[in-house]
Coordinates of N, CA and C in Angstrom, one line a residue:
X1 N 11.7 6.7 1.7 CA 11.1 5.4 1.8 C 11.0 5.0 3.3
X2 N 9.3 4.9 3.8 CA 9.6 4.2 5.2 C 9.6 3.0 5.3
X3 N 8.9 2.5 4.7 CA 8.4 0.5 4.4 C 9.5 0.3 3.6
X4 N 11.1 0.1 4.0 CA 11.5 -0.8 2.9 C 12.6 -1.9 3.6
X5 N 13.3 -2.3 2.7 CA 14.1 -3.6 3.1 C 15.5 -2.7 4.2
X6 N 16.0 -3.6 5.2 CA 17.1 -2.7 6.1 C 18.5 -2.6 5.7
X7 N 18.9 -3.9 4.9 CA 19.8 -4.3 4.8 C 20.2 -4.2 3.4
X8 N 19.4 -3.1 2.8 CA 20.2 -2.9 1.2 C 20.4 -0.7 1.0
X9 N 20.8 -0.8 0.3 CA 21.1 0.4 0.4 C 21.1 1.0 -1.2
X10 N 20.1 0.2 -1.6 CA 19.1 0.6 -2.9 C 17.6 1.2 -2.2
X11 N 17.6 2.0 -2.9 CA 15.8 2.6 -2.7 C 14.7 1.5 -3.4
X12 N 13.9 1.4 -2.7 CA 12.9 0.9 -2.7 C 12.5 -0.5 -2.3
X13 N 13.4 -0.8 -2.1 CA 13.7 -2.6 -1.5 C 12.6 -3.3 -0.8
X14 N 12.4 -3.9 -1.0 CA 10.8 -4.9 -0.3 C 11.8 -4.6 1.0
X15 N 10.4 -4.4 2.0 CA 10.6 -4.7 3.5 C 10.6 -6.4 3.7
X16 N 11.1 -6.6 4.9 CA 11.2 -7.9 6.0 C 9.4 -7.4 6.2
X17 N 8.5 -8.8 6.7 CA 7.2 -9.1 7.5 C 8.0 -8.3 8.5
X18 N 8.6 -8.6 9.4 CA 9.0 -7.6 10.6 C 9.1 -6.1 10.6
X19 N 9.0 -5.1 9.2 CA 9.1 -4.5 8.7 C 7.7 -3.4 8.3
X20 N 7.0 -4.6 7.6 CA 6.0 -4.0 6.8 C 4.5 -4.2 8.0
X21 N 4.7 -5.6 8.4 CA 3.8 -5.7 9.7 C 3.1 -4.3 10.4
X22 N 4.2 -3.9 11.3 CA 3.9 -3.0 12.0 C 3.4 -1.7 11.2
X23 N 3.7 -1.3 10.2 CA 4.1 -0.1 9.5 C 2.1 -0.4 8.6
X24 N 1.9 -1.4 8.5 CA 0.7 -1.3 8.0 C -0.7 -1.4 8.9
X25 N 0.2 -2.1 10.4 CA -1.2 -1.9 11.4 C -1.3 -0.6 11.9
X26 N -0.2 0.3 11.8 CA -0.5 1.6 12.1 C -1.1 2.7 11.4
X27 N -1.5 1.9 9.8 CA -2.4 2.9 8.8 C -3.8 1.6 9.0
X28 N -3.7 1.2 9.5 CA -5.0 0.0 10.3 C -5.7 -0.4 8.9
X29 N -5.2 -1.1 8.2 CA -5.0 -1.8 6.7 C -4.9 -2.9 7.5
X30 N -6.4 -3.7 7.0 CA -7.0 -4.9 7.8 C -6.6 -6.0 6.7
X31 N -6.7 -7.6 6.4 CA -6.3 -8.5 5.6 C -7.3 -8.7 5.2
X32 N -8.9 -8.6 5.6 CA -9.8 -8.4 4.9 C -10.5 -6.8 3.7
X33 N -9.8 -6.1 4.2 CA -10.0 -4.9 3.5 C -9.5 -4.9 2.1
X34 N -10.5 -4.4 1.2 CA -9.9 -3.5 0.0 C -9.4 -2.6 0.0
X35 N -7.8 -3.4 -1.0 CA -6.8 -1.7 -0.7 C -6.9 -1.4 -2.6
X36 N -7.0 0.1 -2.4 CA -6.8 0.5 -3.0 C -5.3 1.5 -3.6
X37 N -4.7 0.9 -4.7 CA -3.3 1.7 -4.5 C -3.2 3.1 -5.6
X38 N -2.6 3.6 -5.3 CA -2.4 4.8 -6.0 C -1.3 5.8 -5.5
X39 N -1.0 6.6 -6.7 CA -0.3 7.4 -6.5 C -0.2 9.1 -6.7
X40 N 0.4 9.9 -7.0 CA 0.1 11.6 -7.0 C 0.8 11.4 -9.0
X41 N 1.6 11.0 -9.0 CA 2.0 10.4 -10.3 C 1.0 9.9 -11.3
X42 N 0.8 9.4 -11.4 CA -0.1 8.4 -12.0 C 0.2 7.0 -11.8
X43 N 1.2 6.7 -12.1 CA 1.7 5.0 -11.8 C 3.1 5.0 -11.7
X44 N 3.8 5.5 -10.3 CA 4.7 5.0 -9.8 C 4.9 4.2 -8.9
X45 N 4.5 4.6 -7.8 CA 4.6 3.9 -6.9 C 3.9 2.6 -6.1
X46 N 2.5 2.9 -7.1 CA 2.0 2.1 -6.9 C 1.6 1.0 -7.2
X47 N 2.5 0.5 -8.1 CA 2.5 -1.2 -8.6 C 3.2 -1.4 -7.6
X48 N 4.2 -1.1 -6.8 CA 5.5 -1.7 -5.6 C 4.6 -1.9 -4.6
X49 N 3.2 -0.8 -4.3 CA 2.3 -0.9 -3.1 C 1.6 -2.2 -3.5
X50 N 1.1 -2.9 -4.7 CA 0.3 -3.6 -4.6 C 1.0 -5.1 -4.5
X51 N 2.2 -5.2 -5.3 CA 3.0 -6.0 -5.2 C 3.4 -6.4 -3.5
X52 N 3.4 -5.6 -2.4 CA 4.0 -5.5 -1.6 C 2.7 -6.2 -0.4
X53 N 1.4 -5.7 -0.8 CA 0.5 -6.4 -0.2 C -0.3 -7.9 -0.8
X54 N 0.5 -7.8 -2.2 CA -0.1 -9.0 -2.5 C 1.0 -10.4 -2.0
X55 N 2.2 -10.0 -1.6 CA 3.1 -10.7 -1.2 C 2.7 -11.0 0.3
X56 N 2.6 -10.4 1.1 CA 1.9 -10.3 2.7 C 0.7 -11.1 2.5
X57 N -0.5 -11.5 1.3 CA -1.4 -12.6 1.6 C -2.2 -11.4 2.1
X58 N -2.9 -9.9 0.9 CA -3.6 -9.5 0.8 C -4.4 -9.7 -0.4
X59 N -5.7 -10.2 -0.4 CA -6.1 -11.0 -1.7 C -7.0 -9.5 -2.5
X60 N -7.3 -8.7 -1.9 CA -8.2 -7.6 -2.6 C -7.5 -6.4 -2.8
X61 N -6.5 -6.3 -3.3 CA -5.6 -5.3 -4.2 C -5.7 -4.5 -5.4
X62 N -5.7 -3.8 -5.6 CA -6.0 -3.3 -6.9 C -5.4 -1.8 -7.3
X63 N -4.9 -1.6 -8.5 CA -4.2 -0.2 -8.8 C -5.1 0.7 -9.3
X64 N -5.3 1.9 -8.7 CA -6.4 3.1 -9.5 C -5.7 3.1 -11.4
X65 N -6.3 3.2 -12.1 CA -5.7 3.3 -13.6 C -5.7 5.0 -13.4
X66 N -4.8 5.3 -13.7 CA -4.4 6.4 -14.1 C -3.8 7.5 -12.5
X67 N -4.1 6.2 -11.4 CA -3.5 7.1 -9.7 C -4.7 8.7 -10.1
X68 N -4.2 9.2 -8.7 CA -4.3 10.1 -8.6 C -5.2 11.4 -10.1
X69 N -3.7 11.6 -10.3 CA -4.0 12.9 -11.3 C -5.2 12.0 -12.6
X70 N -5.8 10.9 -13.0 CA -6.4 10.3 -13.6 C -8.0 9.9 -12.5
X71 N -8.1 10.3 -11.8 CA -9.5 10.6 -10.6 C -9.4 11.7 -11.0
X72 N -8.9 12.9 -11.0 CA -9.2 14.2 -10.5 C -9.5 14.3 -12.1
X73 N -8.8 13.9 -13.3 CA -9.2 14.7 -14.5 C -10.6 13.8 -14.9
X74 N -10.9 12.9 -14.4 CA -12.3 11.9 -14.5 C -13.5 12.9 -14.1
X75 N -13.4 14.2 -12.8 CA -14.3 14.4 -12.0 C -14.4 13.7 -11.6
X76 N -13.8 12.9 -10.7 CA -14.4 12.6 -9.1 C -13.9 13.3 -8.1
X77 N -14.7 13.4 -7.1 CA -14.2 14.0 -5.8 C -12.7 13.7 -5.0
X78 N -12.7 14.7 -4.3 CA -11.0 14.4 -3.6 C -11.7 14.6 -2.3
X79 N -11.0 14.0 -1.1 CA -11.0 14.8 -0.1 C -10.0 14.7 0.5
X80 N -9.9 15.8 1.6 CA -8.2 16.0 1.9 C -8.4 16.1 3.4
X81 N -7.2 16.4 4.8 CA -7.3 16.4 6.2 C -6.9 15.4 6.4
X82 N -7.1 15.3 7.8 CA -6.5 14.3 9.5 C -7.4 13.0 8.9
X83 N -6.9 11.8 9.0 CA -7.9 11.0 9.0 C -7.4 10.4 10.2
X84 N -8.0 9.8 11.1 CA -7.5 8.9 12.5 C -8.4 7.7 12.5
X85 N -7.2 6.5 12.9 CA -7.8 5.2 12.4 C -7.3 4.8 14.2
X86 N -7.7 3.3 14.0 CA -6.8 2.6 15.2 C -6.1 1.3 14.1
X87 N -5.7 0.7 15.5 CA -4.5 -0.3 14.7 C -5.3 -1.3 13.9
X88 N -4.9 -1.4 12.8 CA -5.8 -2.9 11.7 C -4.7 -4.0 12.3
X89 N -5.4 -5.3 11.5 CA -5.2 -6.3 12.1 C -4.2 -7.7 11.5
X90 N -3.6 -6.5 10.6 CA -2.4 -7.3 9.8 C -1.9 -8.0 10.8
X91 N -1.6 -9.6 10.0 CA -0.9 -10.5 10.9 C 0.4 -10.8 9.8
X92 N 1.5 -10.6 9.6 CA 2.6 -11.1 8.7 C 2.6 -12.0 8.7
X93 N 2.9 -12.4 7.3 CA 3.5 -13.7 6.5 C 3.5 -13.5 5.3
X94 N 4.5 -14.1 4.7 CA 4.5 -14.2 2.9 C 3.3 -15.5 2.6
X95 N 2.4 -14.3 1.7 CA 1.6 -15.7 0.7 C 2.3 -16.9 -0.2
X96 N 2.4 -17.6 0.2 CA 2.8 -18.6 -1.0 C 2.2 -19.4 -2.0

């Protein structure tokens, strides 16, 4: 777990804004962008991903049904490699 809370010593723990901020401008995940969440599982991890941006006052969130291995048995395309972004423009705060 890199995104999580500092001060618990349970896995998975919601990060601090001081935490998740930085950690999401450097996958350059904008506040206007559609995120799409997903996982290699099918649905583990990524209810906590959407939960996590819908707390930060990301309003276009959404879980792939079935993650991952549920695209690939659909036929759709995969693609794989380096992707290089620059910094997005996340600004922290909890939505209220």
């Amino acid at each position: 777990d890199v995104c999580v809370g500092p001060s618990n010593n349970l896995p998975h723990t919601y990060p601090t804004v001081d935490i998740f901020t930085p950690y999401i401008k450097k996958l350059a995940v904008a506040k206007h962008d559609i995120v799409i969440c997903y996982d290699n599982l099918g649905i583990f991890t990524s209810v906590r991903m959407y939960w996590l941006f819908k707390t930060y006052g990301y309003s276009q969130v959404y879980v792939l049904n079935g993650g991952l291995p549920g695209w690939k048995k659909a036929g759709y395309d995969v693609e794989s490699g380096e992707v290089r972004v620059g910094l997005g423009d996340c600004e922290g705060g909890v939505d209220e």
